[in-house]
Structure formats: structure tokens, C-alpha cells
Amino acid sequence: MAAGQGDGWAMVALAASSMSGDSAQDRAPMGGQRGVVTGKYFNFKPLPPPADVLGNPLVVPNLPTHKLPKENWRSRLKRVLARFNIGARSAETSLRWKLYDTIQATMASVSPAVTLLAERRAPAKRGLSVPIVMVRHPYHLRHVFEMLPRIPDTLGPERRFLELLLSRILKRYGEQMAMMKGSAFSFEHEAREYFVNGYRMEKQLKKITSPDERFAALQAIFNHYFHGRNYYYYALLRREKLASDNKLFMYFSRAVYFMARVDWNGELLEKPSPRSLPTRDDMVFFVQRDKSVLTRYRSDQDFQRQIKSVLEAFPA
């Protein structure tokens, strides 16, 4: 993997200047149906690996309720009035309300109050704008994970609590997986396996000429990178102590860059679609939480330049 990493990163850095212009994502074949190729659908949201899905819903007994941000009475009153379209509210206020709902719904989804059927949770407050879901894998809370990097600093208390809550959930999930497998479970290890295997398959892609076989191979590569990206994210939020030379951020960056090149019809574009790429701020979010990257960044100037080059490949 490491031997081919330089070439891949040269592509990422150099392509930063070519990410403007019309994308093939905007051009569907005449008479074709969007997302369909010879009756096949490219799956951009693959389900989690079956072996990693818990048999029973995840229950977290030690929810950090003592650090829960409190909603004051003025905010609650404004929410009631807002239901009747009374009063004005800023975008930040609306986002704060959504975060309160997200916190409540996430806590209800993993609440210890479980029925004998293990399929229902204790009722949460009415009127939540965020669904309560059954959690057997962190992927089932993807709407929360996707929201976290985009929470502004002005809502720092809510963001910190949500991050703490997700950390508790991931730790509990890791404990359950260790019990199922009979050995230690590490998101870092899983992420590396997915990234490395996806890269190996990617190197073989150019040898495949059959459209059906190429479609299937591209889907398999995308699935590996998709799971690797998620597990790397989980490793960071679980606060796993990553190996100093793990290179996961580099694998992660290359994977999401490749995934953005996959078009709606299952074809691989020459350059990524800017709308499918994470933003530079999103990538900084990961850098700030990867202590192995931060430690090396402070002491290695060559590594600093490499990280800056990678970040510049993503849209501001």
C-alpha cells in the first residue's frame, strides 16, 4: 500500500486545480433513468458489514446526562411560538433547536429503558425533528455523525456534548463487538483493512474491460472505502490511541477523493465532482481529532507540507 501511495497523492494534489467545470454527474444519457445502468443501481450508501451488526439493539448504560446542555425557558417558549409561525428566529437558533432534538433522539435510541421485545425505546419528548432509531451498528446513527463536523464554534457546548455522547456509544459498541468476536475490537484496525483491500482492488480495476465486471468491481472498491472512511471516523471519536505511523488520514483522504470520482451511473470520472468531495473544513475536523497526525505535524516540516497539499485538494 505504502509503495503506491506517492503516485496516488500526486494525483490528489495536482487535481485540486482541475475541480471546476461541468461534471458528468449533471449529464444523464438521453432517455436513461438516473442511477440505473442496464438494470443495476450503484449503491452510494452500502449497509454495514453483516458480521459487525449486533444481534440486539445497543444499550448504553452510562449516558453523560450530567453534562447535557440545558435549554432555557425562553428557548422553549420561542419553539412553541415557532410552531404557529409566530416570532422570528435566526439560522443559528434553528440549528441549536435541531441539536437539542438530535441529542434527545440519540439518547433515546440507546436508552437503557428497553422492552422485553428489545425493539422499542422509552418514549422521548414529543415533537422531535430528529428520528429515534434502533442502533445495532454506528452506521444507524449516520445522520448524527454527518452533522457533527458542520456544527459551528458558536454552538460549541452542544457540539462537545454530542461528541461525548457518540464517544460513549462507540465505546459500548466496541465492547459488544469484542464479546461477540472473543478478541479485542479496534476501529483503527478495521479501517486499515478496508483501505488497504480497497486500494489493492483499485490497482486491478484498469485490467477489467467487461462493463458488468467493471461495475461490480467499482462497487466493491467503493464499499471498502466507504466502510474504511466510517471506521476511521469512529476510531477518532472513540478516542482510540492510534499508532504513530498509522497513515490512516492519508488513506482516508485518498479514499474520499476516489469516491467522489464515481459518477451516478457507476462510471469512474477522470476528476472528482466537487459536490461529492468533503470540504476543506470537514477535512480539518478530522486532522484536529487525529492526534497521531497532530504530533507528527508539529515536528516534521515535510509532513506539514504534505498535509497542506492534501487539504488544498479539497474545496474551501
GROMACS .gro file of C-alpha atoms in nm:
model
  316
    1MET     CA    1   0.000   0.000   0.000
    2ALA     CA    2   0.272   0.243   0.100
    3ALA     CA    3   0.463   0.182  -0.222
    4GLY     CA    4   0.181   0.318  -0.435
    5GLN     CA    5   0.080   0.595  -0.202
    6GLY     CA    6   0.308   0.859  -0.354
    7ASP     CA    7   0.156   0.830  -0.701
    8GLY     CA    8  -0.194   0.845  -0.558
    9TRP     CA    9  -0.117   1.158  -0.361
   10ALA     CA   10   0.046   1.327  -0.657
   11MET     CA   11  -0.288   1.279  -0.832
   12VAL     CA   12  -0.479   1.427  -0.539
   13ALA     CA   13  -0.259   1.733  -0.506
   14LEU     CA   14  -0.241   1.808  -0.878
   15ALA     CA   15  -0.612   1.759  -0.934
   16ALA     CA   16  -0.702   2.037  -0.691
   17SER     CA   17  -0.673   2.292  -0.972
   18SER     CA   18  -0.898   2.091  -1.206
   19MET     CA   19  -1.206   2.056  -0.986
   20SER     CA   20  -1.405   2.326  -1.161
   21GLY     CA   21  -1.622   2.299  -1.471
   22ASP     CA   22  -1.916   2.082  -1.573
   23SER     CA   23  -1.941   1.743  -1.409
   24ALA     CA   24  -2.065   1.429  -1.583
   25GLN     CA   25  -2.287   1.394  -1.278
   26ASP     CA   26  -2.507   1.664  -1.432
   27ARG     CA   27  -2.546   1.481  -1.765
   28ALA     CA   28  -2.779   1.181  -1.776
   29PRO     CA   29  -2.793   0.986  -2.104
   30MET     CA   30  -3.092   1.079  -2.319
   31GLY     CA   31  -3.380   0.850  -2.239
   32GLY     CA   32  -3.187   0.697  -1.948
   33GLN     CA   33  -3.306   0.675  -1.591
   34ARG     CA   34  -3.087   0.847  -1.333
   35GLY     CA   35  -2.884   0.598  -1.134
   36VAL     CA   36  -2.966   0.293  -1.349
   37VAL     CA   37  -2.719   0.109  -1.569
   38THR     CA   38  -2.851  -0.198  -1.752
   39GLY     CA   39  -3.093  -0.254  -1.467
   40LYS     CA   40  -2.827  -0.212  -1.196
   41TYR     CA   41  -2.817   0.054  -0.929
   42PHE     CA   42  -2.490   0.187  -0.793
   43ASN     CA   43  -2.519   0.192  -0.417
   44PHE     CA   44  -2.368   0.506  -0.264
   45LYS     CA   45  -2.487   0.415   0.088
   46PRO     CA   46  -2.387   0.050   0.140
   47LEU     CA   47  -2.512  -0.118   0.456
   48PRO     CA   48  -2.261  -0.202   0.731
   49PRO     CA   49  -2.081  -0.538   0.716
   50PRO     CA   50  -2.324  -0.807   0.842
   51ALA     CA   51  -2.060  -0.951   1.076
   52ASP     CA   52  -2.038  -0.614   1.254
   53VAL     CA   53  -2.411  -0.572   1.315
   54LEU     CA   54  -2.513  -0.654   1.672
   55GLY     CA   55  -2.781  -0.913   1.725
   56ASN     CA   56  -2.961  -0.695   1.981
   57PRO     CA   57  -3.010  -0.319   1.991
   58LEU     CA   58  -2.721  -0.132   2.150
   59VAL     CA   59  -2.784  -0.012   2.506
   60VAL     CA   60  -2.553   0.244   2.670
   61PRO     CA   61  -2.596   0.248   3.050
   62ASN     CA   62  -2.365   0.541   3.128
   63LEU     CA   63  -2.510   0.825   2.923
   64PRO     CA   64  -2.343   1.156   3.018
   65THR     CA   65  -2.666   1.328   3.126
   66HIS     CA   66  -2.488   1.543   3.388
   67LYS     CA   67  -2.318   1.737   3.107
   68LEU     CA   68  -2.631   1.779   2.898
   69PRO     CA   69  -2.668   2.138   2.768
   70LYS     CA   70  -2.984   2.288   2.917
   71GLU     CA   71  -3.245   2.460   2.706
   72ASN     CA   72  -3.375   2.769   2.890
   73TRP     CA   73  -3.739   2.868   2.919
   74ARG     CA   74  -3.705   3.147   2.661
   75SER     CA   75  -3.586   2.899   2.402
   76ARG     CA   76  -3.870   2.660   2.483
   77LEU     CA   77  -4.123   2.943   2.456
   78LYS     CA   78  -3.982   3.051   2.118
   79ARG     CA   79  -4.010   2.693   1.998
   80VAL     CA   80  -4.377   2.680   2.091
   81LEU     CA   81  -4.443   3.009   1.914
   82ALA     CA   82  -4.246   2.894   1.609
   83ARG     CA   83  -4.489   2.605   1.561
   84PHE     CA   84  -4.756   2.870   1.498
   85ASN     CA   85  -4.522   3.079   1.280
   86ILE     CA   86  -4.505   3.347   1.547
   87GLY     CA   87  -4.182   3.537   1.600
   88ALA     CA   88  -3.851   3.547   1.413
   89ARG     CA   89  -3.555   3.315   1.462
   90SER     CA   90  -3.205   3.310   1.322
   91ALA     CA   91  -3.043   3.022   1.139
   92GLU     CA   92  -2.822   2.963   1.442
   93THR     CA   93  -3.127   2.939   1.670
   94SER     CA   94  -3.288   2.687   1.436
   95LEU     CA   95  -2.969   2.482   1.432
   96ARG     CA   96  -2.947   2.495   1.812
   97TRP     CA   97  -3.301   2.361   1.836
   98LYS     CA   98  -3.215   2.082   1.595
   99LEU     CA   99  -2.911   1.995   1.804
  100TYR     CA  100  -3.124   1.972   2.118
  101ASP     CA  101  -3.358   1.738   1.931
  102THR     CA  102  -3.063   1.538   1.796
  103ILE     CA  103  -2.922   1.493   2.145
  104GLN     CA  104  -3.257   1.383   2.287
  105ALA     CA  105  -3.327   1.143   2.000
  106THR     CA  106  -2.977   0.991   2.012
  107MET     CA  107  -3.000   0.933   2.386
  108ALA     CA  108  -3.345   0.776   2.344
  109SER     CA  109  -3.209   0.548   2.070
  110VAL     CA  110  -2.959   0.387   2.310
  111SER     CA  111  -3.154   0.431   2.633
  112PRO     CA  112  -3.129   0.152   2.894
  113ALA     CA  113  -3.509   0.153   2.913
  114VAL     CA  114  -3.571  -0.135   2.673
  115THR     CA  115  -3.882  -0.351   2.648
  116LEU     CA  116  -3.873  -0.731   2.650
  117LEU     CA  117  -3.903  -0.725   2.273
  118ALA     CA  118  -3.580  -0.524   2.257
  119GLU     CA  119  -3.727  -0.338   1.962
  120ARG     CA  120  -3.861  -0.022   2.123
  121ARG     CA  121  -3.711   0.256   2.328
  122ALA     CA  122  -3.851   0.460   2.611
  123PRO     CA  123  -4.061   0.743   2.466
  124ALA     CA  124  -3.875   1.068   2.413
  125LYS     CA  125  -4.022   1.414   2.414
  126ARG     CA  126  -4.287   1.478   2.155
  127GLY     CA  127  -4.222   1.699   1.857
  128LEU     CA  128  -3.860   1.597   1.796
  129SER     CA  129  -3.737   1.687   1.448
  130VAL     CA  130  -3.485   1.401   1.452
  131PRO     CA  131  -3.590   1.033   1.437
  132ILE     CA  132  -3.534   0.780   1.714
  133VAL     CA  133  -3.369   0.476   1.560
  134MET     CA  134  -3.274   0.126   1.659
  135VAL     CA  135  -2.894   0.107   1.685
  136ARG     CA  136  -2.720  -0.219   1.605
  137HIS     CA  137  -2.424  -0.052   1.434
  138PRO     CA  138  -2.287   0.306   1.446
  139TYR     CA  139  -2.395   0.341   1.082
  140HIS     CA  140  -2.755   0.361   1.203
  141LEU     CA  141  -2.665   0.699   1.359
  142ARG     CA  142  -2.507   0.828   1.038
  143HIS     CA  143  -2.730   1.136   1.037
  144VAL     CA  144  -2.567   1.239   1.367
  145PHE     CA  145  -2.212   1.164   1.254
  146GLU     CA  146  -2.267   1.361   0.933
  147MET     CA  147  -2.396   1.661   1.126
  148LEU     CA  148  -2.108   1.684   1.375
  149PRO     CA  149  -1.831   1.831   1.152
  150ARG     CA  150  -2.065   2.110   1.035
  151ILE     CA  151  -2.161   2.242   1.377
  152PRO     CA  152  -2.012   2.596   1.412
  153ASP     CA  153  -1.792   2.706   1.702
  154THR     CA  154  -2.073   2.930   1.829
  155LEU     CA  155  -2.257   2.611   1.927
  156GLY     CA  156  -1.950   2.461   2.094
  157PRO     CA  157  -2.125   2.328   2.410
  158GLU     CA  158  -2.379   2.135   2.206
  159ARG     CA  159  -2.111   2.003   1.971
  160ARG     CA  160  -1.888   1.890   2.259
  161PHE     CA  161  -2.174   1.710   2.428
  162LEU     CA  162  -2.280   1.537   2.108
  163GLU     CA  163  -1.920   1.428   2.051
  164LEU     CA  164  -1.902   1.295   2.408
  165LEU     CA  165  -2.230   1.110   2.359
  166LEU     CA  166  -2.110   0.948   2.034
  167SER     CA  167  -1.784   0.853   2.205
  168ARG     CA  168  -1.977   0.666   2.477
  169ILE     CA  169  -2.188   0.491   2.214
  170LEU     CA  170  -1.881   0.385   2.014
  171LYS     CA  171  -1.702   0.258   2.325
  172ARG     CA  172  -2.004   0.049   2.420
  173TYR     CA  173  -2.032  -0.084   2.066
  174GLY     CA  174  -1.662  -0.180   2.073
  175GLU     CA  175  -1.716  -0.368   2.399
  176GLN     CA  176  -2.008  -0.559   2.249
  177MET     CA  177  -1.810  -0.646   1.937
  178ALA     CA  178  -1.517  -0.771   2.148
  179MET     CA  179  -1.756  -1.001   2.332
  180MET     CA  180  -1.904  -1.130   2.004
  181LYS     CA  181  -1.567  -1.195   1.842
  182GLY     CA  182  -1.385  -1.311   2.154
  183SER     CA  183  -1.096  -1.072   2.092
  184ALA     CA  184  -1.015  -0.702   2.115
  185PHE     CA  185  -1.200  -0.484   1.867
  186SER     CA  186  -1.036  -0.180   1.711
  187PHE     CA  187  -1.188   0.063   1.463
  188GLU     CA  188  -0.833   0.158   1.363
  189HIS     CA  189  -0.756  -0.200   1.260
  190GLU     CA  190  -1.084  -0.237   1.071
  191ALA     CA  191  -1.035   0.094   0.888
  192ARG     CA  192  -0.683  -0.002   0.779
  193GLU     CA  193  -0.803  -0.337   0.646
  194TYR     CA  194  -1.078  -0.176   0.439
  195PHE     CA  195  -0.850   0.095   0.300
  196VAL     CA  196  -0.571  -0.147   0.207
  197ASN     CA  197  -0.803  -0.402   0.045
  198GLY     CA  198  -0.989  -0.128  -0.142
  199TYR     CA  199  -0.659   0.010  -0.274
  200ARG     CA  200  -0.549  -0.335  -0.393
  201MET     CA  201  -0.872  -0.380  -0.584
  202GLU     CA  202  -0.841  -0.030  -0.728
  203LYS     CA  203  -0.500  -0.115  -0.874
  204GLN     CA  204  -0.660  -0.406  -1.061
  205LEU     CA  205  -0.950  -0.200  -1.197
  206LYS     CA  206  -0.773  -0.092  -1.515
  207LYS     CA  207  -0.735  -0.457  -1.618
  208ILE     CA  208  -1.113  -0.511  -1.624
  209THR     CA  209  -1.279  -0.440  -1.960
  210SER     CA  210  -1.621  -0.604  -1.925
  211PRO     CA  211  -1.879  -0.335  -1.832
  212ASP     CA  212  -2.063  -0.566  -1.591
  213GLU     CA  213  -1.745  -0.683  -1.422
  214ARG     CA  214  -1.613  -0.328  -1.400
  215PHE     CA  215  -1.940  -0.209  -1.246
  216ALA     CA  216  -1.922  -0.484  -0.982
  217ALA     CA  217  -1.554  -0.417  -0.912
  218LEU     CA  218  -1.612  -0.043  -0.874
  219GLN     CA  219  -1.897  -0.112  -0.632
  220ALA     CA  220  -1.673  -0.340  -0.427
  221ILE     CA  221  -1.397  -0.077  -0.413
  222PHE     CA  222  -1.646   0.193  -0.318
  223ASN     CA  223  -1.785  -0.029  -0.040
  224HIS     CA  224  -1.441  -0.088   0.108
  225TYR     CA  225  -1.354   0.282   0.102
  226PHE     CA  226  -1.696   0.372   0.241
  227HIS     CA  227  -1.658   0.140   0.541
  228GLY     CA  228  -1.294   0.239   0.588
  229ARG     CA  229  -1.391   0.606   0.596
  230ASN     CA  230  -1.661   0.542   0.855
  231TYR     CA  231  -1.442   0.324   1.078
  232TYR     CA  232  -1.162   0.581   1.074
  233TYR     CA  233  -1.414   0.841   1.187
  234TYR     CA  234  -1.537   0.607   1.461
  235ALA     CA  235  -1.178   0.546   1.575
  236LEU     CA  236  -1.124   0.919   1.617
  237LEU     CA  237  -1.445   0.978   1.811
  238ARG     CA  238  -1.388   0.671   2.025
  239ARG     CA  239  -1.051   0.831   2.101
  240GLU     CA  240  -0.853   0.521   2.022
  241LYS     CA  241  -0.479   0.564   2.065
  242LEU     CA  242  -0.368   0.532   1.704
  243ALA     CA  243  -0.023   0.407   1.613
  244SER     CA  244   0.213   0.696   1.539
  245ASP     CA  245   0.282   0.566   1.186
  246ASN     CA  246  -0.074   0.454   1.105
  247LYS     CA  247  -0.119   0.674   0.789
  248LEU     CA  248  -0.496   0.644   0.826
  249PHE     CA  249  -0.557   1.010   0.749
  250MET     CA  250  -0.372   0.970   0.419
  251TYR     CA  251  -0.567   0.656   0.334
  252PHE     CA  252  -0.889   0.831   0.433
  253SER     CA  253  -0.817   1.137   0.219
  254ARG     CA  254  -0.729   0.928  -0.083
  255ALA     CA  255  -1.041   0.714  -0.037
  256VAL     CA  256  -1.287   1.003  -0.021
  257TYR     CA  257  -1.117   1.162  -0.322
  258PHE     CA  258  -1.162   0.839  -0.519
  259MET     CA  259  -1.524   0.802  -0.406
  260ALA     CA  260  -1.601   1.149  -0.540
  261ARG     CA  261  -1.492   1.030  -0.885
  262VAL     CA  262  -1.768   0.769  -0.901
  263ASP     CA  263  -2.049   0.902  -1.119
  264TRP     CA  264  -2.420   0.841  -1.068
  265ASN     CA  265  -2.420   0.573  -1.341
  266GLY     CA  266  -2.139   0.369  -1.188
  267GLU     CA  267  -1.861   0.503  -1.411
  268LEU     CA  268  -1.530   0.640  -1.290
  269LEU     CA  269  -1.468   1.003  -1.382
  270GLU     CA  270  -1.127   1.148  -1.463
  271LYS     CA  271  -1.168   1.407  -1.188
  272PRO     CA  272  -1.392   1.418  -0.879
  273SER     CA  273  -1.720   1.600  -0.857
  274PRO     CA  274  -1.668   1.897  -0.621
  275ARG     CA  275  -2.016   1.844  -0.478
  276SER     CA  276  -1.921   1.491  -0.374
  277LEU     CA  277  -1.599   1.592  -0.202
  278PRO     CA  278  -1.578   1.680   0.166
  279THR     CA  279  -1.500   2.046   0.223
  280ARG     CA  280  -1.162   2.160   0.347
  281ASP     CA  281  -1.319   2.244   0.683
  282ASP     CA  282  -1.453   1.888   0.706
  283MET     CA  283  -1.103   1.753   0.646
  284VAL     CA  284  -0.958   1.987   0.909
  285PHE     CA  285  -1.215   1.845   1.152
  286PHE     CA  286  -1.054   1.501   1.108
  287VAL     CA  287  -0.699   1.638   1.130
  288GLN     CA  288  -0.780   1.811   1.460
  289ARG     CA  289  -0.900   1.483   1.612
  290ASP     CA  290  -0.620   1.261   1.485
  291LYS     CA  291  -0.352   1.302   1.750
  292SER     CA  292  -0.104   1.093   1.551
  293VAL     CA  293  -0.128   1.350   1.269
  294LEU     CA  294  -0.104   1.648   1.504
  295THR     CA  295   0.202   1.509   1.684
  296ARG     CA  296   0.394   1.450   1.363
  297TYR     CA  297   0.271   1.775   1.210
  298ARG     CA  298   0.437   1.978   1.488
  299SER     CA  299   0.779   1.822   1.442
  300ASP     CA  300   0.808   1.722   1.075
  301GLN     CA  301   0.816   2.003   0.816
  302ASP     CA  302   0.795   1.764   0.520
  303PHE     CA  303   0.483   1.613   0.674
  304GLN     CA  304   0.341   1.965   0.726
  305ARG     CA  305   0.378   2.037   0.356
  306GLN     CA  306   0.222   1.702   0.270
  307ILE     CA  307  -0.084   1.768   0.489
  308LYS     CA  308  -0.125   2.119   0.348
  309SER     CA  309  -0.105   1.982  -0.006
  310VAL     CA  310  -0.373   1.726   0.074
  311LEU     CA  311  -0.606   1.984   0.229
  312GLU     CA  312  -0.568   2.215  -0.072
  313ALA     CA  313  -0.704   1.936  -0.293
  314PHE     CA  314  -1.045   1.979  -0.128
  315PRO     CA  315  -1.283   2.271  -0.194
  316ALA     CA  316  -1.279   2.558   0.053
   0.00000   0.00000   0.00000
